[in-house]
CSV table of C-alpha atoms and ligand atoms in Angstrom, one decimal:
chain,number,residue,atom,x,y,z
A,1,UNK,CA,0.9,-7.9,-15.6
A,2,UNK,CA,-1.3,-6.7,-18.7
A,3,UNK,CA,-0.5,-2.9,-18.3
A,4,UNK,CA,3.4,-1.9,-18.9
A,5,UNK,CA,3.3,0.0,-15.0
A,6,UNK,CA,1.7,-1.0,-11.2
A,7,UNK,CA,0.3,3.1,-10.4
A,8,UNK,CA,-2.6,1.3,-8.7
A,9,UNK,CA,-4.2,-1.7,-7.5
A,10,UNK,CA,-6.7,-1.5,-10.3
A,11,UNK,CA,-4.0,-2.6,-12.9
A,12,UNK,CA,-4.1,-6.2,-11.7
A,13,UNK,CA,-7.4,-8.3,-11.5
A,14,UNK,CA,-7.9,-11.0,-9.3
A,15,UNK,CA,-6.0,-13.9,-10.4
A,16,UNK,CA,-2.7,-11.6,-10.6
A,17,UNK,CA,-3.6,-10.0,-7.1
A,18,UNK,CA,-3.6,-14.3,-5.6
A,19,UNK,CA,-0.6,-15.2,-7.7
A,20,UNK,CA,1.8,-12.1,-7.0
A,21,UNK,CA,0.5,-13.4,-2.7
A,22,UNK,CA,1.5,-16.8,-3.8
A,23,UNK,CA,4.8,-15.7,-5.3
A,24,UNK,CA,5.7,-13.5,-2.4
A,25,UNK,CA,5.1,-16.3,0.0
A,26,UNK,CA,7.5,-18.5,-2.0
A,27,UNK,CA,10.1,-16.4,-3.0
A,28,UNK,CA,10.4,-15.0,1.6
A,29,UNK,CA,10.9,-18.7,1.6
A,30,UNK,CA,13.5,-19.4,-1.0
A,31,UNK,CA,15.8,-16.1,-0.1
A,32,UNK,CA,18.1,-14.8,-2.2
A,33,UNK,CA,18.9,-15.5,-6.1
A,34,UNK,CA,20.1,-14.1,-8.9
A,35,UNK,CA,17.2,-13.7,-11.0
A,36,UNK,CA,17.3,-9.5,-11.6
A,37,UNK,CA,21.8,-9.5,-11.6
A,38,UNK,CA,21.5,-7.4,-14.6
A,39,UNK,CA,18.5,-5.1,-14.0
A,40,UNK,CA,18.7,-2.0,-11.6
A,41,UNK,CA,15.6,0.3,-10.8
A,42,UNK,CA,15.9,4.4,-10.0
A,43,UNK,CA,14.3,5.1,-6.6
A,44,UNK,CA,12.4,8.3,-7.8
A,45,UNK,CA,11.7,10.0,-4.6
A,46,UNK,CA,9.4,13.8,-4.1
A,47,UNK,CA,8.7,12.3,-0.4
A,48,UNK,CA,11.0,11.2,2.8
A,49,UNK,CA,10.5,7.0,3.0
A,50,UNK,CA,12.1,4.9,5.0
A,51,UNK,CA,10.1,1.3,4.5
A,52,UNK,CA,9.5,1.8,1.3
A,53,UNK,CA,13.2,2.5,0.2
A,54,UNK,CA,14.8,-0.1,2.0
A,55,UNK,CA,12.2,-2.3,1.0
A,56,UNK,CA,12.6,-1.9,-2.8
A,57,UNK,CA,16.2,-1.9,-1.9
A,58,UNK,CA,16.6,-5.0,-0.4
A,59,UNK,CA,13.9,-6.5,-2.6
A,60,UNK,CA,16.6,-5.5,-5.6
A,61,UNK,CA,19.6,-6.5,-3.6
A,62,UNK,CA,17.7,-10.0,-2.7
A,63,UNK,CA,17.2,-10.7,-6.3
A,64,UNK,CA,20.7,-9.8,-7.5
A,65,UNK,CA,19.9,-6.6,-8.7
A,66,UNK,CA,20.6,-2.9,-8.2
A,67,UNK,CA,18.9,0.9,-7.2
A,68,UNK,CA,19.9,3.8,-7.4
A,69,UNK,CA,18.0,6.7,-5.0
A,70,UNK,CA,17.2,9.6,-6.3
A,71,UNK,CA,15.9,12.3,-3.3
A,72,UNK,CA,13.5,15.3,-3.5
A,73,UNK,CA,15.9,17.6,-3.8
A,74,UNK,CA,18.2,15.9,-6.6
A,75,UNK,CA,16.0,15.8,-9.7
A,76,UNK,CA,13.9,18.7,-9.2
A,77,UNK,CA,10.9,16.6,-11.1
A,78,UNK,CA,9.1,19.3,-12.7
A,79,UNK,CA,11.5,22.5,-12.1
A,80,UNK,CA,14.9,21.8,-13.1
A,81,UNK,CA,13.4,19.4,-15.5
A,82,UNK,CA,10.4,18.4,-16.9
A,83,UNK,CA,8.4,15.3,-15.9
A,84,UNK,CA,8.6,13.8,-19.7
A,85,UNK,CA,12.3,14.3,-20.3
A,86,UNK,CA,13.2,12.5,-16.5
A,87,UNK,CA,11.0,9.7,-17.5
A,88,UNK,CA,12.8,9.3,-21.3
A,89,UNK,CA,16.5,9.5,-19.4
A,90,UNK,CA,15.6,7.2,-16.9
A,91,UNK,CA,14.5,5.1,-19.3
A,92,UNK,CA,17.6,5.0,-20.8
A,93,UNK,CA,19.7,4.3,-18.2
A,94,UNK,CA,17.7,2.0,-16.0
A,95,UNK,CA,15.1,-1.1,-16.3
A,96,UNK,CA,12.4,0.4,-14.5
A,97,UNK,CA,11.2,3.8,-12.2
A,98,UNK,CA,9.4,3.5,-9.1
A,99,UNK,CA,8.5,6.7,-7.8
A,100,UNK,CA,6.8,8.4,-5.1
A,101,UNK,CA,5.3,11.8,-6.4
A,102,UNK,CA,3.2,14.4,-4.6
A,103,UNK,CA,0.6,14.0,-7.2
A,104,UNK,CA,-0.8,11.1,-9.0
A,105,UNK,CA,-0.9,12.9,-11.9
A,106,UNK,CA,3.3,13.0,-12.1
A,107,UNK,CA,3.2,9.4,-12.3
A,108,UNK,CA,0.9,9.1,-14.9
A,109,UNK,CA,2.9,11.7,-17.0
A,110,UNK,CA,6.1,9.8,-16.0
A,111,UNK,CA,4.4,6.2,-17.3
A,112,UNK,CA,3.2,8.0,-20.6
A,113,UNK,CA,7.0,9.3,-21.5
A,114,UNK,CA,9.0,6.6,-20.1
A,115,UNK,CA,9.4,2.9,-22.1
A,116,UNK,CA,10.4,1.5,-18.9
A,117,UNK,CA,8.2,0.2,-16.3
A,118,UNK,CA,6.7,2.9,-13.5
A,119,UNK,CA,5.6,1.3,-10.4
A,120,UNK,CA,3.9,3.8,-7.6
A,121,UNK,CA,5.9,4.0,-4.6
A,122,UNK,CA,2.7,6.1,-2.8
A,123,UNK,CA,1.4,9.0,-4.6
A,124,UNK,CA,-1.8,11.1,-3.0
A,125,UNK,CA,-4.3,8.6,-4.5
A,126,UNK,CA,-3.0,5.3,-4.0
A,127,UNK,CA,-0.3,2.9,-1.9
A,128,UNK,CA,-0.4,-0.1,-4.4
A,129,UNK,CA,2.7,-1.9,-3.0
A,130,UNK,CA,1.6,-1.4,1.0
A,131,UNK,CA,-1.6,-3.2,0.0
A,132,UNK,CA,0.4,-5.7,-1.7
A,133,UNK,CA,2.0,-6.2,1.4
A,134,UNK,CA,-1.0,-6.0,3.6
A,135,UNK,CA,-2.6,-8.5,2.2
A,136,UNK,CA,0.5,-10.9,2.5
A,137,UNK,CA,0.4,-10.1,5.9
A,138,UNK,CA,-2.9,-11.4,6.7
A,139,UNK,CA,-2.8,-14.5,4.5
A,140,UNK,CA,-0.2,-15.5,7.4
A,141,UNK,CA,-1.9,-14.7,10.0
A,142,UNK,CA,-5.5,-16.0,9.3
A,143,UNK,CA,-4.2,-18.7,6.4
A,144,UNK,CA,-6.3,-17.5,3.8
A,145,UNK,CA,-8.5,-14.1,2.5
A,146,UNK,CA,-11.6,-14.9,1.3
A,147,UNK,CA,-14.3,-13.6,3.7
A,148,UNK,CA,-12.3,-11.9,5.8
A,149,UNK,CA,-13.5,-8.4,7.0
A,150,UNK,CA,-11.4,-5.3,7.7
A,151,UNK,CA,-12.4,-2.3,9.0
A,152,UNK,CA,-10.3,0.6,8.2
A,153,UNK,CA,-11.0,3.3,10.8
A,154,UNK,CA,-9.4,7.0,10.1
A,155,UNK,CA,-9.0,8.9,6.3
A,156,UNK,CA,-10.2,7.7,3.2
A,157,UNK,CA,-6.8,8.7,1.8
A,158,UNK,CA,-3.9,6.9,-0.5
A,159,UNK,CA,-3.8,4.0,1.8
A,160,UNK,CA,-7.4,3.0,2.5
A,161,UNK,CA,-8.1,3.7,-1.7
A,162,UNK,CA,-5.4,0.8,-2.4
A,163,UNK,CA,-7.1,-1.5,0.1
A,164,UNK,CA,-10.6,-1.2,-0.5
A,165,UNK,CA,-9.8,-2.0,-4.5
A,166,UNK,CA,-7.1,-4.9,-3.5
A,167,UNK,CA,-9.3,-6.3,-0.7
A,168,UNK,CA,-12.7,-6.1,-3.1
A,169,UNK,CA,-10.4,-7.8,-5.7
A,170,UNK,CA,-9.6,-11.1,-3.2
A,171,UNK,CA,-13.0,-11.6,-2.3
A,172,UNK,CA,-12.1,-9.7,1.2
A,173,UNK,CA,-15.1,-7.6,3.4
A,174,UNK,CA,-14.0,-3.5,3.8
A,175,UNK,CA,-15.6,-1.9,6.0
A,176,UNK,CA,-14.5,1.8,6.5
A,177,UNK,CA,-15.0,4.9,9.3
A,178,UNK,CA,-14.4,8.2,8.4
A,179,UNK,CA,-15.8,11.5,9.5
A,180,UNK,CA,-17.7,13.7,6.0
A,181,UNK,CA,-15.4,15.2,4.0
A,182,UNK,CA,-12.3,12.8,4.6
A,183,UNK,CA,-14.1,9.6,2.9
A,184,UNK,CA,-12.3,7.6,-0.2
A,185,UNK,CA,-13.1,9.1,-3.4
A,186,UNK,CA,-16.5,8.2,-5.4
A,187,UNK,CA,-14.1,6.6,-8.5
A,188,UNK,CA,-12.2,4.6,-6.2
A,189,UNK,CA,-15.2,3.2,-4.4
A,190,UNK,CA,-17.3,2.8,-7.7
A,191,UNK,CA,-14.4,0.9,-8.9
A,192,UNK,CA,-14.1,-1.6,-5.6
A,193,UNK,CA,-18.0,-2.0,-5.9
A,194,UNK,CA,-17.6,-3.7,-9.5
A,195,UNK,CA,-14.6,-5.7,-8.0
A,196,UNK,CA,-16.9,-6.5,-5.2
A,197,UNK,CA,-20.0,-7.3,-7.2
A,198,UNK,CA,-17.5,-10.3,-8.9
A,199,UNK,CA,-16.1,-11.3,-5.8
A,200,UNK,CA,-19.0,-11.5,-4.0
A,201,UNK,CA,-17.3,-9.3,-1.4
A,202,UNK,CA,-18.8,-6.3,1.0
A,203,UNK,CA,-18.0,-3.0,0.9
A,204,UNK,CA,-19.6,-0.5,3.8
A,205,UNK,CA,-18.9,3.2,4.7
A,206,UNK,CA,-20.1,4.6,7.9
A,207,UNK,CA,-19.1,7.8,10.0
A,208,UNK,CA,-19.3,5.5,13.1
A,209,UNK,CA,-16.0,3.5,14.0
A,210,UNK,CA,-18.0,1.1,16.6
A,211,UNK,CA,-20.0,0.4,13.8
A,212,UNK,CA,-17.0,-0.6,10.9
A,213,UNK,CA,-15.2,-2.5,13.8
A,214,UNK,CA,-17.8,-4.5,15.2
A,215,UNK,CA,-17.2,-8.2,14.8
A,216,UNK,CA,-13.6,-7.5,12.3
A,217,UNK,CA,-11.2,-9.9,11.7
A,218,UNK,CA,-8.7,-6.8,11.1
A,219,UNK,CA,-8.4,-3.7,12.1
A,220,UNK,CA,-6.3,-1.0,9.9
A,221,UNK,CA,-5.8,2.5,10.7
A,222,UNK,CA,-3.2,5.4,9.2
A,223,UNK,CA,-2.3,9.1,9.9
A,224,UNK,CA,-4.9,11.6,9.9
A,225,UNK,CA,-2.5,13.4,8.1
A,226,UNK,CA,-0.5,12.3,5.1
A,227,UNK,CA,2.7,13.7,3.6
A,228,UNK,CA,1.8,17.3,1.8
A,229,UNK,CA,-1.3,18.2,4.2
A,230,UNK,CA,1.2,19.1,7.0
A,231,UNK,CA,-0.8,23.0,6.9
A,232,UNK,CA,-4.3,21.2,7.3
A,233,UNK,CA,-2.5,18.9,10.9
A,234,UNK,CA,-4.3,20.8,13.2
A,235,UNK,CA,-7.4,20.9,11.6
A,236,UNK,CA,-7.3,17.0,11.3
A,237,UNK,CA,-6.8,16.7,14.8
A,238,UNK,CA,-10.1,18.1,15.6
A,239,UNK,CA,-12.1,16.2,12.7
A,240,UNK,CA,-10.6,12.9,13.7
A,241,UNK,CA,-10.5,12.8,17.2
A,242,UNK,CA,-12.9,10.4,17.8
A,243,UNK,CA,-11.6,7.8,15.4
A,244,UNK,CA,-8.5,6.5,18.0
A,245,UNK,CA,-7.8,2.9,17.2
A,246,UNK,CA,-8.0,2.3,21.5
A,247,UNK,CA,-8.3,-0.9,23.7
A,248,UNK,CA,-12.0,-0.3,23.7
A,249,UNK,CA,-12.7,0.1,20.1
A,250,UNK,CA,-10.0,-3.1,19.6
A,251,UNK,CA,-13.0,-4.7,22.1
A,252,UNK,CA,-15.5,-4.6,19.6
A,253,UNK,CA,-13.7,-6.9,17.0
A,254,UNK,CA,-13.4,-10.8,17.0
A,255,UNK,CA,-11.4,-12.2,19.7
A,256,UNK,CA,-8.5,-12.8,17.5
A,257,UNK,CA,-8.3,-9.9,15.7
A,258,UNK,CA,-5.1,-8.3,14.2
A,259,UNK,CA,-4.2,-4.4,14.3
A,260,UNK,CA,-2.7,-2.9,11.4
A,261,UNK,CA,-1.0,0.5,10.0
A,262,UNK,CA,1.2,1.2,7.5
A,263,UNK,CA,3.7,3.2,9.5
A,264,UNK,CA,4.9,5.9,10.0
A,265,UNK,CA,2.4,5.8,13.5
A,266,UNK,CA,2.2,9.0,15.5
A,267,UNK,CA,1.1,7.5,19.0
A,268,UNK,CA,-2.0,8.9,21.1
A,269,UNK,CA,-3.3,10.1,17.7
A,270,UNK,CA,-4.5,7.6,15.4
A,271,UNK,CA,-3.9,4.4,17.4
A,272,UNK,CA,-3.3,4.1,21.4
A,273,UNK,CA,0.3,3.6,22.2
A,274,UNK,CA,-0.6,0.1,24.1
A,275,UNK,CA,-2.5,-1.1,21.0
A,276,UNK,CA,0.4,-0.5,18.6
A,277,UNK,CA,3.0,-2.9,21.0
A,278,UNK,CA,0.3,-5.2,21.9
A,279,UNK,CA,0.1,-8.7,20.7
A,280,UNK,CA,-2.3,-7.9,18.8
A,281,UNK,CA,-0.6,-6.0,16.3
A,282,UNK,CA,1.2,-6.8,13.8
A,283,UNK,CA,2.8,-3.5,12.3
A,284,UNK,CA,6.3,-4.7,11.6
A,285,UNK,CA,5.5,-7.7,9.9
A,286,UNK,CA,3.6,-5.5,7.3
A,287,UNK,CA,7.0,-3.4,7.5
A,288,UNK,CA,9.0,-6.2,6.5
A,289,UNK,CA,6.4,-7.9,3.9
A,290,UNK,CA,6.7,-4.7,1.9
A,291,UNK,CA,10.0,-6.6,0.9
A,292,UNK,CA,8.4,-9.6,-0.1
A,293,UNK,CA,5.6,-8.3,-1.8
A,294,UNK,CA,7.8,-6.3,-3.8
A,295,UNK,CA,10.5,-9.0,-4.8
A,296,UNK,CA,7.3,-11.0,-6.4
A,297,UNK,CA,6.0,-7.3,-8.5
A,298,UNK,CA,10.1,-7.1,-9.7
A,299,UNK,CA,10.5,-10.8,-10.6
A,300,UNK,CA,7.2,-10.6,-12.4
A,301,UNK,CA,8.3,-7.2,-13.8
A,302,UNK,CA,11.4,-7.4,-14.5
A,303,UNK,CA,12.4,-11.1,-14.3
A,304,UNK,CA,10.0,-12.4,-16.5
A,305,UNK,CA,9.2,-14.6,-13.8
A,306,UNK,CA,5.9,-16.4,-14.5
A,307,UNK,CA,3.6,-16.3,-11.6
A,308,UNK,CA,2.2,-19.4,-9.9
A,309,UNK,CA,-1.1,-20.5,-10.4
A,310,UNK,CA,-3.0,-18.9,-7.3
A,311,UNK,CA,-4.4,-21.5,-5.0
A,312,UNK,CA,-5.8,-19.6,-1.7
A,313,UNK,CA,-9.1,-18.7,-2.7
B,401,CP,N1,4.5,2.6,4.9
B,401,CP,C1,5.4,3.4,4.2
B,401,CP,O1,5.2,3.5,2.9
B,401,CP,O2,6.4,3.9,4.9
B,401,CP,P1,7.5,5.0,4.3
B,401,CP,O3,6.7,6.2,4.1
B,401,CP,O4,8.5,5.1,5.4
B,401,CP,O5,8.1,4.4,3.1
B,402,NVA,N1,-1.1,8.1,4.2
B,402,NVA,C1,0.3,8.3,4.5
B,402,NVA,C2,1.0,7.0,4.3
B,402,NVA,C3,2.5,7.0,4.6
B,402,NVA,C4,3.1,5.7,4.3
B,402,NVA,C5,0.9,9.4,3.7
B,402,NVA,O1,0.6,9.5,2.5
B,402,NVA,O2,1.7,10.2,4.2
């Protein structure tokens, strides 16, 4: 990985993107090792997790190595002590941070001060390592990436930002729904459209979720409202009530299509209760791939584990 940290999808191009895949395929086939036996990570956390602490936990535990959780209330980041003296501790004691912050900006200010690697556990702008994950889980399911279109239907928020740039990246068709006002941010998409102009890859926003579903390979949906806009919930329900991942909007996309969300679901809100336990969906393989996906970032990381030559394009 060129940059010292993973904050975002954007610090990998598209050769890294296919290898760390190609790793995390290989290494949920070899099980466990010793590689990291003498490394241990701090689970830095402002936010309640529970796939992606267990995930980075077993990750660690499956290569040998060790974490040590750190919750909201313990380290006060930024009141009992400042963001810049955490980051130089922890970088002390431990071989890298991975931290969830309530604002991107902490974890930029944490990578700045700390000499150990920072890796973004989900901050309000991005979910690098659930994209990571994604993207494993639908190289298993449809055997390869390229050319595959998924419509996101719901907020342009954390999640849909790391998967328009890490789809864009693998040569992958995004197609998004999202009422005005709740769409990903102009830098994010700027960025995805260079990505895509390489690629060769489509990228297309619409208010209309017939529209972004319509002949999809995969369909991907999320909470209307994440962690930290809990006063804005009601609000949201209004905005996005039309934008249900339901039987009839599955309808509309290929035959075989898969259902996706990053979980934590809330049921009868963003996606039909049927569609999330149908056979169609495939939300707990995502779950567990967020420990596969994450063994290959560590080995790379922290292993010094050089990453295959990618060969799924
Ligand atoms: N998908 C995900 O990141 O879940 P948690 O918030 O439970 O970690
Ligand atoms: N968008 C959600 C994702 C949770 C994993 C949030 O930020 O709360």
């Amino acid at each position: 990985m060129s940059s010292k940290d993973f904050l975002s999808i954007s610090n990998l191009d598209s050769q890294r993107l296919y290898s760390l895949i190609t790793s995390a395929v290989e290494l949920k086939a070899e099980g466990w090792s010793s590689l990291l036996s003498e490394k241990t990570i701090a689970l830095l956390f402002e936010h309640p997790s529970t796939r992606t602490r267990i995930s980075f936990e077993m990750a660690m535990r499956q290569l040998g190595g060790h974490c040590i959780y750190l919750s909201p209330d313990e380290v006060g980041l930024g009141k009992r002590e400042s963001v810049p003296d955490v980051a130089q501790v922890l970088s002390r004691c431990v071989n890298a941070i991975v931290a969830r912050t309530l604002s991107h900006k902490t974890l930029d200010v944490l990578a700045e001060n700390a000499s150990v690697p920072v890796i973004n556990a989900l901050s309000d702008m991005e979910h690098p390592c659930q994209a990571l994950a994604d993207l494993l889980t639908i190289y298993e399911k449809k055997n390869m990436l390229e050319g595959i279109t998924l419509a996101y239907v719901g907020d342009g928020n954390n999640v849909a930002s790391s998967l328009v740039l890490a789809t864009s990246l693998a040569g992958m068709n995004f197609r998004i729904a999202s009422p005005p006002g709740y769409q990903i941010s102009e830098e994010i998409l700027h960025k995805a459209r260079e990505y895509a102009d390489e690629t060769g890859s489509e990228i297309f926003c619409t208010e209309d979720p017939k529209e972004a579903v319509r002949g999809a390979d995969v369909v991907y949906t999320d909470t209307w409202t994440s962690m930290g806009q809990e006063e804005e919930a009601e609000q949201r329900r209004r905005v996005f009530a039309g934008y249900q991942v339901n039987s009839q909007l599955l309808s509309l996309a290929r035959g075989y299509a898969i259902m996706m969300h990053c979980l934590p679901a809330h049921h009868g809100e963003e996606v039909a209760e049927n569609i999330l336990y149908s056979p169609q969906s495939v939300v707990f393989d995502q779950a567990e791939n967020r420990i596969y996906a994450q063994k290959a970032l560590l080995a790379e990381m922290l292993g010094g584990l050089e990453l295959p030559l990618a060969n799924y394009h």
